[in-house]
XYZ file of C-alpha atoms in Angstrom:
477
model
C -2.131 25.411 -13.502
C -3.327 25.055 -9.936
C -0.843 25.263 -7.007
C -1.627 22.912 -4.150
C -0.211 23.467 -0.642
C 0.796 21.442 2.353
C -1.585 21.028 5.326
C 0.241 21.823 8.519
C -1.302 22.590 11.941
C -4.654 23.120 10.276
C -3.324 25.635 7.841
C -2.514 25.577 4.133
C 1.199 26.350 3.850
C 3.417 27.134 0.841
C 7.063 26.172 0.872
C 9.405 28.752 2.309
C 11.809 27.915 -0.549
C 9.010 28.585 -3.060
C 10.082 25.295 -4.771
C 7.214 23.263 -6.224
C 6.841 19.639 -7.365
C 5.395 19.319 -10.920
C 2.754 16.594 -11.253
C 2.042 15.036 -14.631
C -0.699 12.881 -16.051
C 0.804 9.444 -16.928
C -1.752 9.067 -19.713
C -0.296 12.063 -21.535
C 3.067 12.805 -19.940
C 2.078 16.470 -19.507
C 2.221 18.465 -16.319
C -1.214 19.481 -15.127
C -0.614 20.757 -11.567
C 2.073 21.532 -8.992
C 2.358 21.469 -5.268
C 4.527 23.256 -2.692
C 7.600 21.184 -1.984
C 8.183 20.614 1.697
C 11.820 21.063 2.859
C 13.359 20.888 6.292
C 11.504 24.052 7.420
C 8.098 22.501 6.599
C 9.060 19.153 8.078
C 10.054 20.901 11.305
C 6.714 22.796 11.266
C 4.745 19.596 10.818
C 6.638 17.712 13.528
C 6.284 20.607 15.921
C 2.552 20.867 15.279
C 2.134 17.124 15.847
C 4.240 17.237 19.034
C 2.346 20.171 20.382
C -0.989 18.442 19.748
C 0.195 15.281 21.431
C 1.607 17.136 24.424
C -1.687 18.948 24.807
C -3.370 15.532 25.092
C -6.295 16.897 23.065
C -6.764 13.418 21.412
C -5.375 11.275 24.205
C -7.772 12.710 26.824
C -10.678 12.963 24.536
C -13.521 10.725 25.673
C -13.302 7.619 23.501
C -16.841 7.871 22.169
C -16.121 11.435 21.134
C -12.995 10.246 19.369
C -15.074 7.662 17.566
C -17.615 10.385 16.564
C -14.830 12.499 15.225
C -13.558 9.544 13.180
C -17.038 8.977 11.780
C -17.102 12.676 10.854
C -13.815 12.210 8.943
C -15.461 9.264 7.136
C -18.530 11.250 6.229
C -16.503 14.262 4.941
C -14.285 11.941 2.877
C -17.249 10.398 1.144
C -18.464 13.883 0.257
C -15.226 14.629 -1.626
C -14.773 11.113 -3.110
C -15.705 12.094 -6.661
C -13.547 15.238 -6.652
C -10.598 13.392 -5.071
C -11.037 10.338 -7.208
C -10.737 12.423 -10.403
C -7.494 13.998 -9.144
C -6.169 10.594 -8.172
C -7.050 9.261 -11.635
C -5.157 12.113 -13.258
C -2.009 11.948 -11.054
C -1.734 8.168 -10.879
C -3.235 7.039 -14.118
C -5.601 4.415 -12.560
C -9.296 3.970 -13.521
C -11.512 6.847 -12.361
C -13.707 4.285 -10.576
C -10.652 3.002 -8.747
C -9.696 6.480 -7.654
C -13.178 7.149 -6.244
C -13.134 3.764 -4.532
C -9.836 4.644 -2.741
C -11.514 7.650 -1.095
C -14.477 5.559 -0.087
C -12.127 2.881 1.235
C -10.543 5.473 3.481
C -13.933 6.410 4.792
C -14.657 2.735 5.505
C -11.404 2.402 7.361
C -12.140 5.383 9.674
C -15.651 3.981 10.324
C -14.146 0.579 11.072
C -11.461 1.732 13.488
C -13.872 4.266 15.104
C -15.748 1.192 16.370
C -12.606 -0.117 18.027
C -11.500 3.071 19.862
C -13.264 2.088 23.089
C -12.256 -1.545 22.978
C -8.493 -1.058 23.380
C -8.402 -2.640 26.898
C -5.583 -3.414 29.269
C -5.698 -6.219 31.729
C -5.161 -7.049 35.402
C -2.349 -9.463 36.366
C -2.541 -11.600 39.543
C 0.819 -10.869 41.074
C 0.073 -11.221 44.785
C -2.783 -10.631 47.173
C -1.323 -7.344 48.319
C -0.492 -6.069 44.795
C -2.901 -4.606 42.329
C -1.198 -4.930 38.912
C -2.654 -3.758 35.582
C -1.609 -2.741 32.087
C -2.472 0.394 30.072
C -2.181 0.770 26.364
C -0.738 4.108 25.313
C 0.105 5.832 22.013
C 3.724 6.397 20.977
C 3.367 10.117 20.263
C 4.416 11.604 16.893
C 3.872 9.039 14.207
C 5.430 9.623 10.716
C 3.856 7.878 7.761
C 5.568 7.695 4.344
C 3.135 6.474 1.715
C 3.732 5.145 -1.827
C 2.362 6.314 -5.140
C 0.466 3.260 -6.313
C -2.381 3.419 -3.732
C -1.769 6.884 -2.197
C -5.149 7.218 -0.499
C -5.657 3.631 0.621
C -2.238 3.566 2.265
C -3.016 6.758 4.154
C -6.362 5.413 5.276
C -5.151 2.156 6.650
C -2.331 3.666 8.707
C -3.849 7.044 9.638
C -7.112 5.576 10.920
C -5.142 3.196 13.162
C -2.831 5.983 14.363
C -5.761 8.297 15.144
C -7.842 5.676 16.842
C -4.967 4.908 19.238
C -4.275 8.526 20.062
C -1.127 9.325 18.120
C -0.473 12.560 16.328
C 0.442 11.993 12.669
C 2.499 13.456 9.831
C 1.958 12.031 6.346
C 4.674 12.468 3.725
C 3.142 11.798 0.314
C 4.879 10.296 -2.689
C 6.239 13.014 -4.968
C 4.567 11.405 -7.960
C 1.061 11.421 -6.428
C 0.806 14.206 -3.852
C -2.450 15.846 -4.886
C -5.121 13.388 -3.802
C -3.823 13.535 -0.208
C -4.209 17.271 -0.355
C -7.885 16.844 -1.352
C -8.247 14.422 1.559
C -6.918 17.098 3.888
C -10.183 19.097 3.053
C -12.109 16.247 4.751
C -9.865 16.523 7.795
C -10.412 20.287 7.906
C -14.148 20.036 7.384
C -14.543 17.284 10.006
C -13.325 19.662 12.726
C -10.160 17.721 13.608
C -8.086 19.724 16.123
C -5.056 21.512 14.604
C -1.855 19.517 14.532
C -3.263 16.067 14.918
C -3.014 15.285 11.239
C -0.452 17.053 9.005
C 0.032 16.256 5.303
C 3.191 17.329 3.413
C 4.588 16.749 -0.030
C 8.321 16.415 -0.528
C 10.993 14.307 -2.013
C 11.937 11.052 -0.314
C 15.667 11.687 -0.087
C 15.024 15.199 1.426
C 11.761 15.498 3.357
C 11.326 11.740 3.834
C 14.696 11.003 5.228
C 14.759 14.084 7.423
C 11.309 13.231 8.766
C 12.322 9.730 9.742
C 15.460 10.916 11.448
C 13.785 13.828 13.272
C 14.419 13.566 17.039
C 10.818 14.319 17.862
C 9.366 11.527 15.751
C 8.526 8.478 17.911
C 7.097 6.008 15.433
C 7.415 5.379 11.628
C 5.176 3.714 9.073
C 6.566 2.991 5.606
C 5.304 1.254 2.495
C 7.692 1.054 -0.437
C 10.814 -0.613 -1.814
C 13.066 -2.981 0.165
C 16.101 -0.764 -0.356
C 14.409 2.307 1.013
C 12.761 0.272 3.779
C 16.155 -0.934 4.982
C 17.464 2.611 5.144
C 14.396 3.605 7.227
C 14.864 0.622 9.564
C 18.519 1.615 10.083
C 17.459 5.175 10.915
C 14.794 3.992 13.308
C 17.250 1.555 14.925
C 19.660 4.466 15.567
C 16.914 6.284 17.389
C 15.473 3.074 19.009
C 11.937 3.683 17.758
C 9.493 1.221 16.266
C 8.729 1.013 12.547
C 5.998 -0.696 10.567
C 7.328 -1.646 7.149
C 5.505 -3.193 4.131
C 7.998 -3.707 1.384
C 8.150 -5.522 -1.975
C 6.578 -8.658 -3.331
C 6.935 -11.302 -5.943
C 3.677 -13.191 -5.433
C 2.954 -16.541 -7.081
C -0.336 -18.256 -7.722
C -0.341 -22.087 -7.957
C -2.751 -23.464 -10.570
C -3.651 -27.105 -9.933
C -5.045 -29.339 -12.772
C -8.582 -29.099 -11.438
C -8.595 -25.278 -11.248
C -11.397 -23.215 -12.798
C -9.250 -21.488 -15.421
C -11.741 -18.677 -15.911
C -11.169 -17.794 -12.303
C -7.464 -17.694 -12.917
C -7.941 -15.403 -15.938
C -10.248 -13.021 -13.996
C -7.634 -12.930 -11.221
C -5.042 -11.942 -13.863
C -7.323 -9.155 -15.017
C -7.234 -7.519 -11.592
C -4.074 -9.075 -10.037
C -1.522 -8.268 -12.690
C -3.105 -6.099 -15.388
C -5.147 -4.028 -12.965
C -3.440 -0.649 -12.151
C -0.983 -1.733 -14.828
C 0.524 -4.292 -12.474
C 1.694 -1.630 -10.081
C 0.575 -3.553 -7.002
C 2.820 -4.852 -4.190
C 0.837 -8.143 -4.106
C 0.541 -8.394 -7.946
C 0.005 -11.899 -9.303
C 3.337 -11.574 -11.079
C 3.988 -15.425 -11.312
C 1.692 -18.300 -12.143
C 2.968 -21.751 -11.312
C 0.849 -23.879 -13.608
C 0.553 -27.640 -13.943
C 1.805 -28.758 -17.336
C -1.475 -30.478 -18.164
C -3.399 -27.220 -18.243
C -0.697 -24.696 -19.179
C -1.402 -24.461 -22.915
C -5.157 -23.961 -22.347
C -4.537 -21.327 -19.708
C -2.036 -19.442 -21.878
C -4.561 -19.297 -24.686
C -7.087 -17.781 -22.309
C -4.548 -15.299 -20.949
C -3.523 -14.192 -24.405
C -7.265 -13.652 -25.254
C -7.588 -11.523 -22.135
C -4.507 -9.467 -22.949
C -5.688 -8.827 -26.473
C -9.153 -7.727 -25.214
C -7.813 -5.039 -22.861
C -8.389 -1.517 -24.170
C -5.321 0.558 -23.560
C -5.966 4.125 -22.493
C -6.357 6.751 -19.750
C -8.269 5.844 -16.647
C -10.761 8.548 -17.356
C -11.874 6.968 -20.669
C -14.811 4.671 -20.789
C -13.995 1.027 -21.263
C -10.267 1.273 -20.400
C -8.820 -2.059 -19.284
C -5.104 -1.289 -19.154
C -4.040 2.065 -17.708
C -0.626 3.739 -17.905
C 2.620 3.215 -15.983
C 3.203 5.979 -13.402
C 6.271 7.549 -15.137
C 8.698 7.293 -18.040
C 11.380 6.065 -15.695
C 9.162 3.243 -14.400
C 8.078 2.369 -17.930
C 11.678 1.927 -18.984
C 12.276 -0.368 -16.049
C 9.242 -2.514 -16.776
C 10.099 -2.809 -20.492
C 13.710 -3.590 -19.519
C 12.522 -6.498 -17.334
C 10.359 -7.902 -20.148
C 13.273 -7.594 -22.599
C 15.654 -9.394 -20.163
C 13.136 -12.262 -19.772
C 13.020 -12.747 -23.544
C 16.810 -12.537 -23.803
C 17.136 -15.187 -21.072
C 14.845 -17.637 -22.937
C 11.260 -16.766 -21.998
C 8.734 -16.513 -24.837
C 6.526 -13.426 -25.053
C 3.259 -15.013 -26.093
C 1.710 -11.525 -25.880
C 3.226 -8.086 -25.365
C 6.782 -7.408 -24.147
C 7.107 -3.787 -25.293
C 5.913 -0.322 -24.496
C 2.971 1.012 -26.412
C 3.968 3.635 -29.000
C 1.510 6.404 -28.105
C 1.320 9.518 -25.948
C 1.907 8.761 -22.267
C 3.554 5.854 -20.467
C 1.860 2.626 -21.536
C 3.132 -0.910 -21.471
C 1.572 -3.819 -23.287
C -0.152 -6.516 -21.285
C 2.711 -8.985 -21.287
C 2.573 -12.820 -20.805
C 5.892 -14.585 -20.684
C 5.904 -18.405 -21.159
C 8.631 -20.870 -20.291
C 10.033 -18.760 -17.497
C 12.608 -20.417 -15.245
C 13.285 -19.652 -11.637
C 16.801 -18.457 -12.368
C 15.551 -15.719 -14.689
C 15.460 -12.090 -13.452
C 11.729 -11.788 -14.269
C 11.013 -14.668 -11.844
C 13.079 -13.172 -9.006
C 12.758 -9.394 -8.966
C 9.741 -7.262 -8.423
C 8.750 -5.635 -11.795
C 5.876 -3.458 -10.780
C 4.216 -3.558 -14.202
C 1.813 -5.677 -16.291
C 4.205 -8.518 -16.791
C 3.030 -12.066 -15.996
C 5.545 -14.928 -15.840
C 4.354 -18.518 -16.444
C 6.306 -21.309 -14.822
C 5.230 -24.998 -14.990
C 5.455 -27.990 -12.683
C 4.495 -31.646 -12.485
C 4.405 -32.541 -8.767
C 2.669 -30.591 -5.992
C 5.765 -30.253 -3.771
C 7.596 -28.863 -6.827
C 4.926 -26.100 -7.156
C 5.349 -25.206 -3.530
C 9.129 -24.999 -3.890
C 8.876 -22.735 -6.956
C 6.345 -20.402 -5.279
C 8.468 -20.124 -2.124
C 11.767 -19.703 -3.963
C 11.860 -15.884 -3.556
C 13.257 -13.313 -1.098
C 9.718 -11.981 -0.730
C 6.636 -13.256 1.090
C 3.816 -10.765 0.729
C 1.093 -12.491 -1.264
C 0.362 -15.884 -2.758
C -2.545 -17.809 -4.261
C -4.039 -21.183 -4.900
C -6.435 -22.247 -7.637
C -8.197 -25.620 -7.082
C -11.681 -26.990 -6.515
C -10.268 -29.205 -3.754
C -10.471 -27.219 -0.557
C -8.441 -29.797 1.379
C -5.664 -29.347 -1.181
C -6.056 -25.555 -0.927
C -5.755 -25.653 2.876
C -2.665 -27.879 2.636
C -1.047 -25.550 0.099
C -1.794 -22.471 2.147
C -0.062 -24.005 5.095
C 3.054 -24.561 3.014
C 3.216 -21.125 1.349
C 5.589 -18.611 2.940
C 3.568 -15.466 2.605
C 1.458 -13.067 4.681
C -1.615 -13.500 2.436
C -2.924 -16.529 0.648
C -5.762 -16.023 -1.832
C -7.808 -19.110 -2.792
C -9.582 -19.172 -6.199
C -9.670 -15.370 -6.384
C -6.841 -12.870 -6.203
C -7.468 -10.147 -3.537
C -10.073 -11.512 -1.158
C -9.423 -9.218 1.845
C -10.795 -5.951 3.045
C -10.137 -3.345 5.783
C -10.759 -5.981 8.506
C -8.222 -8.516 7.276
C -4.610 -8.181 8.552
C -2.118 -7.375 5.827
C 1.669 -7.780 5.819
C 4.578 -9.869 4.704
C 7.096 -12.533 5.444
C 10.827 -12.432 4.711
C 11.962 -9.231 2.947
C 8.410 -8.101 2.376
C 8.493 -6.629 5.835
C 6.796 -7.241 9.190
C 4.049 -5.997 11.417
C 0.516 -5.861 10.115
C -1.747 -3.224 8.671
C -5.578 -3.411 8.639
C -7.833 -5.341 10.965
C -7.708 -5.526 14.693
C -4.201 -6.941 14.488
C -2.882 -3.595 13.155
C -3.698 -1.731 16.350
C -0.992 -3.530 18.290
C 1.736 -1.761 16.246
C 0.411 1.700 17.192
C 0.325 1.201 20.943
C 2.847 0.532 23.715
C 2.157 -1.284 26.929
C 2.568 0.270 30.361
C 2.472 -1.888 33.452
C 1.367 -0.404 36.793
C 1.883 -2.272 40.077
C 0.305 -0.917 43.262
C 1.413 -2.188 46.669
C -1.727 -2.388 48.744
C -0.029 -2.726 52.109
């Protein structure tokens, strides 16, 4: 069994405590690797390394075109290890092998994208008076701590780290304890690209130990977190106590509105990727469909056909359409949500139970006749459970879709683009997908409304959250 290590100050470090985190394959439930578990000692080492690199100004003072070239090097080295890393990601997370490889290539694309923006982060001059020359400068915060989730462990690193690096911050990444290995493979790309020591540090540890200590560390100046609302609130409190900024992307309960003129095949294909892809473990999962009564029965028939056609199995098996849930604990939660929906009056037209086989598998589940007061309509499930709600009037559909504490994603299915635009303006969500779930890429800003968080990741918009503004006024008299 291979022992992976933490990457701190350009070195591969074991835990001083000798404790390790066991990593299992969700498709089998069996441990296949372990990684050194970072404790306070390793967190202190990582923060000190990041602080030292920032104080040295090795990245801050680097000519911007050289910084861009270094980022392109990271992208190139990441592509070289995409197949190796994608396989490890497939084993530790359970997702399709092709999806794992894609995550590494997505990270490379993000570094290339932000490399092109490093020399375009411009301040401005402000006309104060004829005898005053006033201008602004954009500066990094310093030591930036990123706590990433287990569902897209590499993509989440890529979107925040590339921004952090492009803007001159030094970074510590704390991986999810369920999926720490792929980030360690990515660290090889950092090493091979020739990144100066201490600028990027990657550690594996438990959230309530390494994660909480990292966020509260006095030398951390900036925090990025993606995860649950409950944990996000704790992190925000910790950041408030230190008066430092935080970027938080939290939960979701996204709804897609299906109008009578919708292309139902597009809705079904969106369900394939939006709720059954990655076993529904997606923050912007299409977990609710608000369907006009006139087309509901036809759509349900198509969704059941889709659910029955999905081959259940490991992500590394050819033809798999429904991969495992990340852990036994998460599987029990997902099955419990489905059971509660049925007990509260919903009809399971397909699925509703775990799959009796090795590993952590949940049936593709379609619940009909779901009402807004039901738990399955209100709480984030993070599994392949699709709730169908119906409506008659357009305003009713909008009300149902917005009746949630979350506001991360939403969708509209209609051939009438005027109606789509009107609906998008009414939906309370950071993303609105029209006629296809997931239409964005690394250039489109991503973030939420309400309890789904704030600030934005990806795109030019994200850079604002990694920089602070300094104003300089010079008296010319």
